[in-house]
Amino acid sequence: EYMGKSLKKEKSSKEMENNQSEVPKDANEGCPGVDSSEAGRGANCAGCPNQNICASGKAKEQQDSGIQEVFENLKDIKHKILVLSGKGGVGKSTVSSQLAFTLAKKGFNVGLLDVDICGPSIPKMLGLVGHEVHQSNEGWSPVYLEDNLAVMSIGFLLPSQDEAIVWRGPRKNGLIKQFLTDVTWGELDYLIIDTPPGTSDEHISIVSYLKPDQTKDGAIIVTTPQEVSLQDVRKELSFCKKTNTKILGVIENMSGFVCPHCTQTSEIFKATTGGAEKMCQDYQIPLLGKIPLDPNIMLSCEQGVSIAEKYPDSLPAKGYSSIVESLNQNFKSVSYTHLTLPTIYSVQISVVAVSLKKK
């Protein structure tokens, strides 16, 4: 048992499909989800306040309506990239911000969306703390760092940067939906989406609404070299498999430290099991690059600047440039390797959208 719930090893394909379906926030335990043929009719639906609306198909219509809203709002965005990792502290926000900087420097129109609701770091890392989002009849206007770099984060909506967000899943999911439907991104080459660690509400919500296109969208997985990070990152690979999210590749962050004085390399986070390189070989996915530990990365993030601009000859700057080139080549060739994973059993997930208005 796990948290009082029995996890059975034998699951039918129908059960696995239902586990990826949206579940109303006040649904009974064991809800099959609004997408399921059992919605409103299954044994677990008895006595549920949503039973009638699910049985009539209206709950499914509402879900499809939300997905269509997202599609319409983001239809002018060529590529949507999720930055994921099962582990916290591996540098997802650093990678997201520096990738956005690097893409913008190369002339692409870039959006950066921060869906780390409880720990928004993007405003700080782009030097935008204190900026506000403006609302019009068309929706929310993102904050522009440059003409070709737009940013949205809950950090822009808080009365104080020290304000804690104490929200349950449905409110988080509602805000994420609002970011996807109400922000006027316009025409973009890339939308980079910075996510929190794990495989929970925010991740399920974003992939449910985005429905990533296998030929145009995907996920970048960030890890550090040591096994304690890789063991959680493998769970993220499983998440991508289950949600049919294309893995564009893996970035190994904090990959060695090159002394600025003697140029000697030290493995501060030792790759005891082969690091990201071995994991990518095992799962047959691309290793996009390795970014070393460098004090200049920390300084760049603290000051909200691009490391490629401030320290163009540094190894991290060259690394990010190489990664961006690899991404562009991947999208041009539209040739990806499908991820093969061992069977991993899922638990029920729920995604519920609620309407939020900024007060």
XYZ file of C-alpha atoms in Angstrom:
359
model
C 0.000 0.000 0.000
C 1.052 3.582 -0.649
C -0.543 6.432 1.334
C -3.361 4.067 2.243
C -4.054 3.065 -1.360
C -3.305 -0.297 -2.881
C -1.170 -0.179 -6.013
C -1.979 -3.249 -8.093
C 0.594 -4.456 -10.570
C -1.956 -5.751 -13.060
C -3.618 -2.924 -14.962
C -5.527 -3.244 -18.200
C -4.864 -0.891 -21.091
C -8.312 0.623 -20.483
C -7.411 1.396 -16.853
C -4.112 2.937 -17.907
C -5.964 5.114 -20.434
C -8.489 6.227 -17.833
C -5.689 7.229 -15.458
C -4.618 9.885 -17.956
C -8.115 11.375 -18.066
C -9.282 14.551 -16.386
C -11.062 14.078 -13.075
C -13.447 16.640 -11.505
C -12.096 18.131 -8.293
C -14.951 16.794 -6.140
C -15.097 13.367 -7.780
C -15.312 10.082 -5.938
C -12.152 8.110 -5.300
C -11.520 5.819 -8.254
C -13.152 8.186 -10.752
C -12.514 6.829 -14.283
C -12.178 10.356 -15.709
C -14.388 12.351 -18.037
C -12.767 10.835 -21.154
C -13.619 7.281 -20.158
C -16.486 5.273 -21.618
C -17.301 4.482 -17.973
C -17.741 8.180 -17.071
C -20.896 8.543 -14.989
C -21.717 4.864 -15.447
C -19.017 2.962 -13.559
C -19.373 1.484 -10.090
C -17.163 4.224 -8.623
C -19.497 6.898 -10.023
C -22.419 6.001 -7.742
C -23.326 8.970 -5.544
C -20.797 11.315 -7.167
C -22.100 14.908 -7.575
C -20.753 14.854 -11.151
C -22.424 11.607 -12.166
C -25.162 13.133 -14.328
C -22.954 15.647 -16.118
C -20.361 12.943 -16.862
C -22.957 10.442 -18.069
C -24.481 13.054 -20.386
C -21.097 13.858 -21.928
C -21.193 17.511 -20.874
C -18.106 17.143 -18.674
C -16.145 15.879 -21.686
C -17.459 18.772 -23.773
C -16.233 21.258 -21.162
C -12.792 19.647 -21.176
C -12.616 19.709 -24.972
C -13.695 23.350 -24.933
C -10.748 24.258 -22.677
C -8.298 22.413 -24.928
C -9.719 24.201 -27.968
C -9.305 27.574 -26.245
C -5.637 26.810 -25.609
C -5.149 25.668 -29.201
C -6.676 28.859 -30.586
C -4.574 31.103 -28.349
C -1.292 29.307 -29.099
C -1.859 28.510 -32.773
C 0.751 31.074 -33.876
C 3.527 29.468 -31.803
C 5.742 27.177 -33.887
C 7.388 25.153 -31.118
C 6.464 24.611 -27.469
C 9.218 23.201 -25.245
C 8.663 21.943 -21.701
C 11.699 22.023 -19.411
C 11.249 19.115 -17.006
C 13.049 17.184 -14.299
C 11.901 14.819 -11.632
C 14.441 16.360 -9.247
C 14.470 19.789 -7.634
C 17.643 21.862 -7.578
C 19.088 20.629 -10.875
C 18.787 24.040 -12.555
C 15.610 23.898 -14.657
C 14.948 27.630 -14.296
C 18.585 28.410 -15.084
C 18.394 26.261 -18.204
C 15.008 27.725 -19.210
C 16.148 31.327 -18.826
C 19.488 30.853 -20.577
C 17.910 28.911 -23.439
C 15.409 31.754 -23.891
C 18.227 34.322 -23.848
C 20.258 32.311 -26.361
C 17.357 31.732 -28.744
C 16.419 35.419 -28.623
C 20.033 36.412 -29.311
C 19.962 34.265 -32.441
C 16.986 36.272 -33.705
C 14.078 34.000 -32.790
C 10.838 35.308 -31.294
C 10.718 33.677 -27.874
C 8.219 33.380 -25.032
C 9.154 32.146 -21.557
C 6.319 30.852 -19.370
C 6.969 30.109 -15.696
C 4.507 27.521 -14.358
C 6.399 26.911 -11.119
C 3.522 28.404 -9.166
C 4.995 28.029 -5.673
C 8.584 28.934 -6.535
C 8.688 31.370 -9.475
C 12.345 32.192 -10.226
C 12.072 33.484 -13.781
C 11.423 37.187 -12.957
C 14.672 37.271 -10.945
C 16.680 35.378 -13.542
C 15.623 37.756 -16.291
C 16.025 40.939 -14.271
C 12.289 41.653 -14.293
C 11.466 41.759 -10.572
C 8.944 44.532 -9.895
C 7.395 44.478 -13.357
C 3.643 44.075 -13.686
C 1.336 42.343 -16.133
C -1.143 44.573 -17.951
C -4.627 43.376 -18.782
C -6.708 44.463 -21.763
C -9.779 43.275 -23.629
C -7.518 40.860 -25.521
C -6.097 39.312 -22.343
C -2.886 39.542 -20.341
C 0.112 41.120 -22.021
C 3.387 39.365 -21.123
C 6.329 41.381 -19.838
C 8.829 42.088 -22.618
C 12.540 42.034 -21.834
C 13.371 42.586 -25.499
C 11.181 43.035 -28.556
C 11.587 39.320 -29.233
C 11.571 37.963 -25.648
C 8.242 37.858 -23.769
C 7.880 36.540 -20.206
C 4.949 35.476 -18.006
C 5.100 34.328 -14.388
C 2.935 34.370 -11.285
C 5.819 36.356 -9.809
C 4.485 39.394 -11.702
C 1.097 39.036 -9.997
C 2.242 38.879 -6.367
C 2.025 41.925 -4.072
C 5.404 40.935 -2.630
C 8.221 38.678 -3.819
C 8.185 37.077 -0.358
C 4.486 36.200 -0.604
C 3.877 32.447 -0.244
C 1.503 30.688 -2.641
C -0.508 28.223 -0.559
C -2.726 26.655 -3.196
C -4.109 23.209 -3.813
C -3.983 21.567 -7.221
C -7.209 22.934 -8.760
C -6.181 26.574 -8.236
C -2.733 25.924 -9.687
C -4.268 24.214 -12.685
C -6.710 27.062 -13.158
C -3.931 29.637 -13.299
C -1.921 27.510 -15.726
C -4.960 27.284 -17.991
C -5.361 31.044 -17.770
C -1.706 31.533 -18.748
C -2.352 29.359 -21.801
C -5.683 30.890 -22.833
C -5.491 34.541 -21.741
C -1.880 35.622 -22.355
C -1.476 37.336 -25.734
C 1.759 35.666 -26.868
C 1.274 36.499 -30.529
C 3.561 34.901 -33.118
C 6.494 33.038 -31.579
C 9.142 30.685 -32.849
C 9.570 29.135 -29.408
C 7.604 29.049 -26.165
C 9.845 27.750 -23.352
C 7.852 26.474 -20.361
C 9.697 26.279 -17.051
C 8.124 23.719 -14.717
C 8.517 22.742 -11.049
C 10.136 19.417 -10.102
C 8.153 16.213 -10.117
C 5.284 14.747 -12.136
C 2.325 16.295 -10.363
C -0.533 18.749 -10.908
C 1.311 21.399 -12.899
C 2.859 18.887 -15.288
C -0.345 16.950 -15.859
C -2.265 20.171 -16.411
C 0.190 21.623 -18.922
C 0.402 18.500 -21.103
C -3.369 17.948 -20.901
C -4.074 21.409 -22.265
C -1.155 21.661 -24.690
C -1.563 18.242 -26.290
C 2.042 18.545 -27.560
C 2.457 17.964 -31.296
C 4.946 15.138 -31.839
C 6.484 16.889 -34.853
C 6.754 20.419 -33.431
C 6.812 20.278 -29.626
C 8.504 18.322 -26.882
C 10.349 18.229 -23.593
C 13.913 18.892 -22.518
C 14.908 16.906 -19.442
C 17.418 18.467 -17.044
C 19.552 16.412 -14.677
C 22.809 16.545 -12.773
C 25.380 13.727 -13.092
C 24.864 11.875 -9.815
C 22.551 8.889 -9.377
C 20.383 10.593 -6.740
C 19.237 12.947 -9.509
C 19.051 10.367 -12.286
C 16.756 8.072 -10.322
C 14.100 10.800 -10.223
C 14.764 11.907 -13.793
C 13.938 8.400 -14.989
C 10.475 8.907 -13.473
C 10.166 12.029 -15.623
C 11.011 9.936 -18.681
C 8.187 7.611 -17.658
C 5.856 10.607 -17.337
C 6.704 11.715 -20.880
C 6.037 8.214 -22.166
C 2.648 8.015 -20.464
C 1.544 11.462 -21.614
C 2.848 10.946 -25.172
C 5.237 13.885 -24.821
C 8.198 13.797 -27.202
C 11.599 13.935 -25.491
C 13.814 16.308 -27.434
C 16.826 15.408 -25.341
C 18.606 15.631 -22.007
C 20.845 18.370 -20.632
C 23.351 17.397 -17.947
C 23.713 20.504 -15.802
C 26.498 21.117 -13.252
C 28.619 18.686 -15.260
C 32.077 19.126 -13.766
C 33.846 22.252 -12.595
C 36.652 23.808 -14.599
C 38.962 25.837 -12.384
C 39.304 29.358 -13.837
C 42.918 29.526 -12.643
C 44.477 26.194 -13.599
C 41.759 24.863 -15.995
C 41.767 21.554 -14.102
C 38.366 19.804 -14.193
C 36.870 18.468 -10.952
C 33.795 16.223 -10.794
C 31.959 17.797 -7.880
C 28.829 15.769 -8.663
C 30.398 12.486 -9.681
C 28.614 10.370 -12.294
C 28.798 7.144 -10.276
C 26.428 5.284 -12.620
C 27.538 6.883 -15.881
C 25.602 10.137 -15.622
C 23.233 11.484 -18.260
C 25.309 9.998 -21.056
C 24.756 6.417 -19.880
C 21.061 7.089 -19.173
C 20.560 8.472 -22.685
C 22.241 5.410 -24.169
C 20.009 3.112 -22.110
C 16.809 4.918 -23.136
C 17.935 5.745 -26.669
C 17.334 9.485 -26.379
C 19.615 12.372 -27.396
C 22.068 13.994 -25.003
C 21.771 17.642 -26.031
C 24.781 18.818 -24.064
C 26.610 19.206 -20.779
C 26.780 22.522 -18.922
C 29.614 22.768 -16.373
C 29.463 24.435 -12.992
C 30.612 28.012 -13.413
C 30.368 30.934 -10.954
C 29.513 33.161 -13.906
C 26.240 31.278 -14.405
C 25.228 32.134 -10.859
C 26.211 35.763 -11.373
C 24.290 35.932 -14.659
C 21.123 34.538 -13.042
C 21.427 36.815 -10.012
C 21.838 39.845 -12.276
C 19.184 38.718 -14.758
C 21.431 38.698 -17.803
C 22.437 36.272 -20.532
C 25.698 34.438 -19.916
C 26.228 34.410 -23.684
C 26.133 38.212 -23.645
C 28.202 38.835 -20.527
C 30.645 35.927 -20.769
C 30.529 34.901 -24.459
C 33.761 32.877 -24.320
C 32.761 30.828 -21.287
C 32.111 27.082 -21.566
C 28.449 27.440 -20.440
C 27.800 30.104 -23.113
C 29.233 27.826 -25.781
C 27.268 24.918 -24.365
C 23.929 26.718 -24.575
C 24.706 27.888 -28.117
C 25.456 24.312 -29.138
C 22.226 23.054 -27.530
C 20.158 25.650 -29.376
C 21.787 24.630 -32.666
C 20.942 20.991 -31.932
C 17.318 21.897 -31.206
C 16.977 23.819 -34.438
C 18.454 20.933 -36.409
C 16.105 18.488 -34.680
C 13.043 20.533 -35.587
C 14.229 20.912 -39.169
C 14.759 17.193 -39.607
C 11.614 16.216 -37.632
C 13.230 12.899 -36.803
C 12.944 11.719 -33.218
C 13.488 8.411 -31.512
C 10.479 7.040 -29.670
C 11.257 6.362 -26.030
C 11.174 2.753 -24.913
C 10.595 2.268 -21.210
C 10.033 -0.711 -18.965
C 6.448 -1.125 -17.768
C 5.747 1.277 -14.920
C 2.400 1.385 -13.207
C 0.553 4.648 -12.931
C -1.674 6.042 -10.244
C -4.793 8.085 -10.823
C -4.260 11.703 -11.788
C -6.589 14.613 -11.920
C -6.578 17.909 -13.737
C -9.238 20.455 -12.958
C -9.464 23.944 -14.429
C -10.949 26.761 -12.405
C -11.506 30.365 -13.358
C -9.212 32.834 -11.655
C -9.322 36.566 -11.925
C -6.582 38.884 -10.765
C -7.864 41.150 -8.089
